[in-house]
PDB file of C-alpha atoms in Angstrom:
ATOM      1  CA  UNK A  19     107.091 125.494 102.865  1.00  0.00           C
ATOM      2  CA  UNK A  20     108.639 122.345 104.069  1.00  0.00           C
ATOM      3  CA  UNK A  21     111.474 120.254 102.635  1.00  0.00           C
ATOM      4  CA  UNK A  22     112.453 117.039 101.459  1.00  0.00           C
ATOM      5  CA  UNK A  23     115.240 114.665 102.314  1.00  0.00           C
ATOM      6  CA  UNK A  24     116.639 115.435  99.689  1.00  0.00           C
ATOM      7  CA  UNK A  25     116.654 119.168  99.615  1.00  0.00           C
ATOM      8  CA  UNK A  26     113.708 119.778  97.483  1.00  0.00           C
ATOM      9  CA  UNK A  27     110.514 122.124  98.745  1.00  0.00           C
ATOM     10  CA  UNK A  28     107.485 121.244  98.515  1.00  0.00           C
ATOM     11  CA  UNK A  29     104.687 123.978  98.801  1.00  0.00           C
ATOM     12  CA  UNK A  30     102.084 121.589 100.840  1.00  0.00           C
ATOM     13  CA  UNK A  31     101.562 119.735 104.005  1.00  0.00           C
ATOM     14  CA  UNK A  32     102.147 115.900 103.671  1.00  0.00           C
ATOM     15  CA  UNK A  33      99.270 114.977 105.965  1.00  0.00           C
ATOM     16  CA  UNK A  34      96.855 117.885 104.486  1.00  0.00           C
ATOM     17  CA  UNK A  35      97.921 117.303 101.082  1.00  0.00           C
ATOM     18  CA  UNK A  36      98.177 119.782  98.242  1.00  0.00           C
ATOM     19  CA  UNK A  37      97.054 123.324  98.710  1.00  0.00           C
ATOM     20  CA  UNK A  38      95.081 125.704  96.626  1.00  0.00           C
ATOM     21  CA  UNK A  39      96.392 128.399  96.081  1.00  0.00           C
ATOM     22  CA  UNK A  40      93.427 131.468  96.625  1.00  0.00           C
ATOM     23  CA  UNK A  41      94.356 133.007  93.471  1.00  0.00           C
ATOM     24  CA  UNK A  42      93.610 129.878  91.574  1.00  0.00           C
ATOM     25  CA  UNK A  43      90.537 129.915  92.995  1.00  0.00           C
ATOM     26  CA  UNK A  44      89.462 132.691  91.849  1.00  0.00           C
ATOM     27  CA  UNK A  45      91.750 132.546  88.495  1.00  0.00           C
ATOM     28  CA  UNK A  46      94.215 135.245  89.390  1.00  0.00           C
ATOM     29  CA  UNK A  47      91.058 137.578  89.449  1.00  0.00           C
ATOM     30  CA  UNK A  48      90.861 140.214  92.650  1.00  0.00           C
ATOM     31  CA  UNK A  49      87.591 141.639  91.951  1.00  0.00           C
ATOM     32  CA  UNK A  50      84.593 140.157  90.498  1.00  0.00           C
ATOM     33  CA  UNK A  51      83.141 141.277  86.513  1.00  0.00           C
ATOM     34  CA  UNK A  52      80.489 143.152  87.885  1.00  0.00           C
ATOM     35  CA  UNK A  53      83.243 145.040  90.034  1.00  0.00           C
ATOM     36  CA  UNK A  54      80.273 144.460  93.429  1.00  0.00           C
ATOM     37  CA  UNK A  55      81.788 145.851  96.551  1.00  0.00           C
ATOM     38  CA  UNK A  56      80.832 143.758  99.400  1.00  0.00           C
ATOM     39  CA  UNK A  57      81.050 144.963 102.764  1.00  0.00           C
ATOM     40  CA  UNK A  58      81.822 142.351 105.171  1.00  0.00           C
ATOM     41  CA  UNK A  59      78.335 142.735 106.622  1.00  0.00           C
ATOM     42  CA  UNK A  60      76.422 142.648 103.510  1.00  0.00           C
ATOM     43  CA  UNK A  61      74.080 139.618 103.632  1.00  0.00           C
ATOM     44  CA  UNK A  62      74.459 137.083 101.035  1.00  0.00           C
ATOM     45  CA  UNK A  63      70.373 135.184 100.026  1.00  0.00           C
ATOM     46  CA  UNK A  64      70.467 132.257  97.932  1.00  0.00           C
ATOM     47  CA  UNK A  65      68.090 132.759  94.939  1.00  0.00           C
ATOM     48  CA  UNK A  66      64.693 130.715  95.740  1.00  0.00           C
ATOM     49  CA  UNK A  67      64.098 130.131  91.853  1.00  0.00           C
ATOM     50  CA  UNK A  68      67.753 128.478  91.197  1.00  0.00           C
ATOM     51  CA  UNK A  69      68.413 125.249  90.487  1.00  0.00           C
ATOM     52  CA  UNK A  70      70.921 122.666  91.851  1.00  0.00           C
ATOM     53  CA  UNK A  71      74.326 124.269  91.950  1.00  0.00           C
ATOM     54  CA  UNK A  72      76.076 120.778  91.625  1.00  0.00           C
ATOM     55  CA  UNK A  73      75.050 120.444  88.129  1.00  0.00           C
ATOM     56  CA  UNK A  74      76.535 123.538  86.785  1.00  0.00           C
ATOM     57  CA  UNK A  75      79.687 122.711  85.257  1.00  0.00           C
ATOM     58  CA  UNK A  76      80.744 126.712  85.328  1.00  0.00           C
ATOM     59  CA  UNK A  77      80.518 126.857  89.271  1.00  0.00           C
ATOM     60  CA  UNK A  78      83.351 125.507  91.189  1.00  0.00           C
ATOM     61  CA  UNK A  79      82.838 123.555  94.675  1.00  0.00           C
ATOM     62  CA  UNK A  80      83.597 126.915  96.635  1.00  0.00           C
ATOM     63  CA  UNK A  81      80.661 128.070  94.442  1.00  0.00           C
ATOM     64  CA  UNK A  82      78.642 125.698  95.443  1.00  0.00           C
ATOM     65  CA  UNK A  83      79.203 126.065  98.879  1.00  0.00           C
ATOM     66  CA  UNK A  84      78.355 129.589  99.557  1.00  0.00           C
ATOM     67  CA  UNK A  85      74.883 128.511  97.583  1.00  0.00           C
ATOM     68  CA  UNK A  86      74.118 125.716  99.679  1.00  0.00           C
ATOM     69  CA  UNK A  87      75.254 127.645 103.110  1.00  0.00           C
ATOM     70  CA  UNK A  88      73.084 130.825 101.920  1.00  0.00           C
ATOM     71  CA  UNK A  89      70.324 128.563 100.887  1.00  0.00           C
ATOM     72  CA  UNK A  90      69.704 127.346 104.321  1.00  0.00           C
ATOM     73  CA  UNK A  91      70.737 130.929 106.349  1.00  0.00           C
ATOM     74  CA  UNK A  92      71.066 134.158 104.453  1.00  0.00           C
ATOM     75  CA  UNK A  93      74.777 134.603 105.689  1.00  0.00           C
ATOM     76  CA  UNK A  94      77.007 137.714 105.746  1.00  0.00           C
ATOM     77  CA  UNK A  95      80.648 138.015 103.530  1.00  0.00           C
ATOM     78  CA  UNK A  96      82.302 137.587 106.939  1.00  0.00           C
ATOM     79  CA  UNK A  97      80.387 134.284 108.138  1.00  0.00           C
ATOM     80  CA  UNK A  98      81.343 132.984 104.539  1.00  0.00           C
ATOM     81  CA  UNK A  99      84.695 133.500 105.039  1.00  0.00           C
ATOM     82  CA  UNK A 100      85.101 132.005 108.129  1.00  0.00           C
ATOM     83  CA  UNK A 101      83.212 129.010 107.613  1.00  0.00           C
ATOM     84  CA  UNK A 102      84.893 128.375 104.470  1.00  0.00           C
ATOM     85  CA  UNK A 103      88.336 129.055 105.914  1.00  0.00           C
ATOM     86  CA  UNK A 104      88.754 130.713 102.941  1.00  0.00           C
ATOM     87  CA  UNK A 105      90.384 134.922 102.648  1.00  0.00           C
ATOM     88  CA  UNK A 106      87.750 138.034 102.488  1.00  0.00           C
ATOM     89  CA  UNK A 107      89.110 138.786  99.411  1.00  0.00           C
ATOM     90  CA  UNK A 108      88.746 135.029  97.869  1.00  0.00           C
ATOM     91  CA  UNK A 109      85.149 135.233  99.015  1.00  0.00           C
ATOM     92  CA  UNK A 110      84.048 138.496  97.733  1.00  0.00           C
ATOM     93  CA  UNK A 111      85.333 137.566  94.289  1.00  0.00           C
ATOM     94  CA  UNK A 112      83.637 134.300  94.203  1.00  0.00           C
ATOM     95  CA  UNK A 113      80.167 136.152  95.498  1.00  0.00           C
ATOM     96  CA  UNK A 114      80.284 138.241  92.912  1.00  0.00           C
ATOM     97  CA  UNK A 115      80.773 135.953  90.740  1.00  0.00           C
ATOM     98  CA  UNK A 116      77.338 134.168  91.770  1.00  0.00           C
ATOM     99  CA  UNK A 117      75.527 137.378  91.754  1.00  0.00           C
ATOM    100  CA  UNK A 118      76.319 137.892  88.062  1.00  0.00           C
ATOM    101  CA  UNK A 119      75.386 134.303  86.962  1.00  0.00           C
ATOM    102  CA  UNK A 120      72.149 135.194  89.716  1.00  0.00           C
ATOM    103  CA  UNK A 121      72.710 132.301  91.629  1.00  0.00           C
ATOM    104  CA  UNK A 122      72.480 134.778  94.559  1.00  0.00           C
ATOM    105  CA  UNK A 123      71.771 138.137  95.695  1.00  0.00           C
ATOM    106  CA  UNK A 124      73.280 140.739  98.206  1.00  0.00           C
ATOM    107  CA  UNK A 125      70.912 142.755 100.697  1.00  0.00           C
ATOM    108  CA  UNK A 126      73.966 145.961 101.544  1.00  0.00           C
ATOM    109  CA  UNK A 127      73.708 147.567 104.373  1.00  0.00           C
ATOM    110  CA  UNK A 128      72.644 151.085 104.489  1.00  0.00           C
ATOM    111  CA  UNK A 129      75.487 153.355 104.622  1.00  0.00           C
ATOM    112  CA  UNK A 130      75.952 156.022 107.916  1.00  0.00           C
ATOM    113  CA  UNK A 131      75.136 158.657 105.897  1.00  0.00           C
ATOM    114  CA  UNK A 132      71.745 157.547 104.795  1.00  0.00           C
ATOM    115  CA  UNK A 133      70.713 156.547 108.688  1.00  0.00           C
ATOM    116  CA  UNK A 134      68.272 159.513 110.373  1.00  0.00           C
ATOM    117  CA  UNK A 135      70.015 161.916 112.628  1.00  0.00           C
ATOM    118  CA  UNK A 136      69.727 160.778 116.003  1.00  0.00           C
ATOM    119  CA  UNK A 137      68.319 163.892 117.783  1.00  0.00           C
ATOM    120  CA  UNK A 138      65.745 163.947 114.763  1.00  0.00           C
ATOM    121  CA  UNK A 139      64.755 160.382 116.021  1.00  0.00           C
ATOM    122  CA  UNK A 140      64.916 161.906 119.853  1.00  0.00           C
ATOM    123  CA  UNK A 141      62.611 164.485 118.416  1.00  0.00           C
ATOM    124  CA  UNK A 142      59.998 162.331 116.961  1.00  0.00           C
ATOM    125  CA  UNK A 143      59.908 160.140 120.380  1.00  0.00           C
ATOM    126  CA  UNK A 144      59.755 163.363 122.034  1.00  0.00           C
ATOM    127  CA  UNK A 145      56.620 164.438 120.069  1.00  0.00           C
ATOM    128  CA  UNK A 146      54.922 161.322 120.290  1.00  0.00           C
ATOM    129  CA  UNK A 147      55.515 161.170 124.390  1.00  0.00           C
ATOM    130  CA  UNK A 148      53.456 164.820 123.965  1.00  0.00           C
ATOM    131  CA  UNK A 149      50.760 163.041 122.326  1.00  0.00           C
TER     132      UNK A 149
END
């Protein structure tokens, strides 16, 4: 927060110019409707069937950005945050968001649990070596 001459702050950077606030972005929300949980490696795919986002009114331009960068490269939450500078949290809500209005979809990871043993997998290479 910087100040004036004359005493007064001023909550943005006079060359940058105002600043959003991420909670206005996302309308004070911290999760999405659909409550998704979105690991920072789940892979955000733009929806091939979807129209231009640009000419939905409802979407705003952060919306609209995660479409067109997931439209060219399936990207993960983490690459969206960082190429649109903007916080995990900001991002996640704003993904979900676009998964309820199906402008996108998420491909999760598979969680630890659900990945093979890994002397069952030494197992199986063993037994096809014996082959």
């Amino acid at each position: 927060m910087s100040t004036d001459g004359q005493g007064r702050s001023h909550w943005f950077d006079d060359e940058a110019g105002p600043v959003v606030r991420p909670y206005a972005m996302t309308r004070g929300r911290t999760t999405s409707v659909g409550q998704h949980r979105l690991d920072l490696i789940a892979v955000v795919v733009a929806e091939p069937h979807t129209d231009d986002p640009e000419g939905d009114q409802s979407l705003s331009p952060e919306h609209v950005d995660i479409v067109g960068l997931c439209r060219d490269t399936p990207q993960s939450v983490a690459e969206l945050s960082s190429e649109l500078d903007l916080p995990i949290g900001v991002v996640r809500v704003l993904i979900g968001d676009l998964v309820d209005s199906e402008w996108v979809h998420v491909n999760r990871p598979v969680p630890p649990a659900e990945l093979p043993d890994e002397s069952i997998l030494r197992d199986v290479i063993n037994g096809l070596r014996a082959l």
